[in-house]
């Protein structure tokens, strides 16, 4: 399974971006609709931190810093997950990675509990 993220860019504080991630490969047989999908952010030289996740039951989870500004959604028919980011702040800058987890009992916020990762898309928010 490959995850392809897109949608990053350079924006000003207060602007919006929509990130998308499409899964390809054996998604039909591997059950994309059964996976938890997530977005993580990594600043240059830093660790990868949880931003948001969505379960197969469409239950979203967000880190406190993005609540009320970001919205995660998924389209199982297209094997895709999106992250709508509004009211962007400079501290939202970083490389955004989408990830897939097959074990729904694992932690949504633990980077080590995800099985597949996309290549990342860069978001830069200027002040």
mmCIF file of C-alpha atoms in Angstrom:
data_model
loop_
_atom_site.group_PDB
_atom_site.id
_atom_site.type_symbol
_atom_site.label_atom_id
_atom_site.label_comp_id
_atom_site.label_asym_id
_atom_site.label_seq_id
_atom_site.Cartn_x
_atom_site.Cartn_y
_atom_site.Cartn_z
ATOM 1 C CA UNK A 1 0.000 0.000 0.000
ATOM 2 C CA UNK A 2 1.272 3.447 -0.917
ATOM 3 C CA UNK A 3 0.055 6.710 0.576
ATOM 4 C CA UNK A 4 0.392 9.863 -1.508
ATOM 5 C CA UNK A 5 -0.053 13.177 0.288
ATOM 6 C CA UNK A 6 -0.605 16.505 -1.429
ATOM 7 C CA UNK A 7 -1.950 19.989 -0.865
ATOM 8 C CA UNK A 8 0.829 21.689 1.063
ATOM 9 C CA UNK A 9 2.114 25.121 0.244
ATOM 10 C CA UNK A 10 3.225 28.529 1.450
ATOM 11 C CA UNK A 11 0.451 30.624 2.958
ATOM 12 C CA UNK A 12 0.028 33.551 5.302
ATOM 13 C CA UNK A 13 -1.268 33.366 8.837
ATOM 14 C CA UNK A 14 -5.052 33.098 8.829
ATOM 15 C CA UNK A 15 -5.217 31.379 5.450
ATOM 16 C CA UNK A 16 -6.531 27.885 4.738
ATOM 17 C CA UNK A 17 -5.154 24.766 3.110
ATOM 18 C CA UNK A 18 -6.632 21.372 2.368
ATOM 19 C CA UNK A 19 -4.348 18.368 2.515
ATOM 20 C CA UNK A 20 -5.273 15.130 0.801
ATOM 21 C CA UNK A 21 -3.875 11.629 1.024
ATOM 22 C CA UNK A 22 -4.766 8.839 -1.375
ATOM 23 C CA UNK A 23 -4.013 5.192 -0.740
ATOM 24 C CA UNK A 24 -3.163 2.958 -3.668
ATOM 25 C CA UNK A 25 -2.148 -0.607 -4.142
ATOM 26 C CA UNK A 26 -4.063 -3.418 -2.530
ATOM 27 C CA UNK A 27 -6.442 -1.102 -0.667
ATOM 28 C CA UNK A 28 -9.536 -3.023 -1.666
ATOM 29 C CA UNK A 29 -8.164 -6.277 -0.378
ATOM 30 C CA UNK A 30 -6.435 -4.713 2.587
ATOM 31 C CA UNK A 31 -9.574 -2.878 3.679
ATOM 32 C CA UNK A 32 -8.897 0.862 3.608
ATOM 33 C CA UNK A 33 -12.327 1.375 5.140
ATOM 34 C CA UNK A 34 -11.188 -0.639 8.171
ATOM 35 C CA UNK A 35 -8.060 1.411 8.882
ATOM 36 C CA UNK A 36 -7.584 4.330 11.187
ATOM 37 C CA UNK A 37 -6.095 7.193 9.171
ATOM 38 C CA UNK A 38 -4.118 10.026 10.666
ATOM 39 C CA UNK A 39 -2.035 13.110 10.019
ATOM 40 C CA UNK A 40 1.217 13.884 11.791
ATOM 41 C CA UNK A 41 3.404 16.988 11.591
ATOM 42 C CA UNK A 42 7.164 17.161 11.711
ATOM 43 C CA UNK A 43 9.168 20.364 12.008
ATOM 44 C CA UNK A 44 12.644 20.425 10.427
ATOM 45 C CA UNK A 45 14.973 18.419 12.619
ATOM 46 C CA UNK A 46 12.199 17.626 15.035
ATOM 47 C CA UNK A 47 10.056 14.700 16.024
ATOM 48 C CA UNK A 48 6.833 13.684 14.341
ATOM 49 C CA UNK A 49 3.764 14.748 16.319
ATOM 50 C CA UNK A 50 0.157 13.725 16.126
ATOM 51 C CA UNK A 51 -2.279 16.203 14.586
ATOM 52 C CA UNK A 52 -5.499 14.350 13.848
ATOM 53 C CA UNK A 53 -6.967 10.917 13.220
ATOM 54 C CA UNK A 54 -10.226 9.411 12.037
ATOM 55 C CA UNK A 55 -11.545 5.946 12.751
ATOM 56 C CA UNK A 56 -13.474 3.681 10.396
ATOM 57 C CA UNK A 57 -16.570 4.807 12.304
ATOM 58 C CA UNK A 58 -15.736 8.413 11.324
ATOM 59 C CA UNK A 59 -14.802 9.418 14.867
ATOM 60 C CA UNK A 60 -12.296 12.273 14.693
ATOM 61 C CA UNK A 61 -9.563 13.070 17.162
ATOM 62 C CA UNK A 62 -7.438 16.218 17.269
ATOM 63 C CA UNK A 63 -4.524 17.573 19.175
ATOM 64 C CA UNK A 64 -5.740 20.476 21.316
ATOM 65 C CA UNK A 65 -3.808 23.092 19.345
ATOM 66 C CA UNK A 66 -5.835 22.480 16.159
ATOM 67 C CA UNK A 67 -9.301 21.857 17.576
ATOM 68 C CA UNK A 68 -11.917 24.173 16.045
ATOM 69 C CA UNK A 69 -9.538 25.004 13.183
ATOM 70 C CA UNK A 70 -8.810 21.670 11.473
ATOM 71 C CA UNK A 71 -11.291 19.096 10.180
ATOM 72 C CA UNK A 72 -10.382 15.564 9.161
ATOM 73 C CA UNK A 73 -12.542 13.547 6.800
ATOM 74 C CA UNK A 74 -12.314 10.387 4.744
ATOM 75 C CA UNK A 75 -13.789 9.031 1.536
ATOM 76 C CA UNK A 76 -13.583 5.270 1.590
ATOM 77 C CA UNK A 77 -14.803 4.966 -1.997
ATOM 78 C CA UNK A 78 -11.746 6.922 -3.078
ATOM 79 C CA UNK A 79 -9.429 5.470 -0.415
ATOM 80 C CA UNK A 80 -8.594 8.976 0.654
ATOM 81 C CA UNK A 81 -8.353 11.106 3.769
ATOM 82 C CA UNK A 82 -8.302 14.897 3.912
ATOM 83 C CA UNK A 83 -7.373 17.551 6.424
ATOM 84 C CA UNK A 84 -9.028 20.938 6.071
ATOM 85 C CA UNK A 85 -6.881 23.494 7.859
ATOM 86 C CA UNK A 86 -8.369 26.911 8.588
ATOM 87 C CA UNK A 87 -6.961 29.840 10.511
ATOM 88 C CA UNK A 88 -3.424 28.653 9.960
ATOM 89 C CA UNK A 89 -0.721 29.844 12.352
ATOM 90 C CA UNK A 90 3.062 29.881 11.930
ATOM 91 C CA UNK A 91 3.335 27.103 14.497
ATOM 92 C CA UNK A 92 1.315 24.865 12.162
ATOM 93 C CA UNK A 93 4.275 24.828 9.773
ATOM 94 C CA UNK A 94 6.016 21.564 9.033
ATOM 95 C CA UNK A 95 5.919 18.490 6.886
ATOM 96 C CA UNK A 96 2.558 16.766 7.153
ATOM 97 C CA UNK A 97 2.480 12.996 6.855
ATOM 98 C CA UNK A 98 -0.554 10.810 6.437
ATOM 99 C CA UNK A 99 -0.486 7.411 8.063
ATOM 100 C CA UNK A 100 -2.569 4.265 8.235
ATOM 101 C CA UNK A 101 -3.071 1.884 11.142
ATOM 102 C CA UNK A 102 -4.735 -1.505 10.885
ATOM 103 C CA UNK A 103 -4.834 -2.234 14.600
ATOM 104 C CA UNK A 104 -7.659 -0.118 15.948
ATOM 105 C CA UNK A 105 -6.718 -1.065 19.515
ATOM 106 C CA UNK A 106 -3.444 0.790 19.165
ATOM 107 C CA UNK A 107 -2.966 4.392 20.201
ATOM 108 C CA UNK A 108 -4.131 6.977 17.688
ATOM 109 C CA UNK A 109 -1.406 9.384 18.825
ATOM 110 C CA UNK A 110 1.571 7.036 18.864
ATOM 111 C CA UNK A 111 3.681 7.292 15.734
ATOM 112 C CA UNK A 112 4.930 3.733 16.230
ATOM 113 C CA UNK A 113 1.408 2.297 16.005
ATOM 114 C CA UNK A 114 1.032 3.178 12.328
ATOM 115 C CA UNK A 115 1.829 0.709 9.567
ATOM 116 C CA UNK A 116 2.091 2.823 6.438
ATOM 117 C CA UNK A 117 3.256 6.388 5.814
ATOM 118 C CA UNK A 118 3.045 8.827 2.964
ATOM 119 C CA UNK A 119 5.986 10.864 1.736
ATOM 120 C CA UNK A 120 4.859 14.101 3.370
ATOM 121 C CA UNK A 121 3.719 17.457 2.094
ATOM 122 C CA UNK A 122 5.253 20.737 3.283
ATOM 123 C CA UNK A 123 3.139 23.434 4.881
ATOM 124 C CA UNK A 124 4.732 26.806 5.557
ATOM 125 C CA UNK A 125 2.751 29.524 7.297
ATOM 126 C CA UNK A 126 4.292 32.983 7.340
ATOM 127 C CA UNK A 127 3.415 35.560 9.964
#
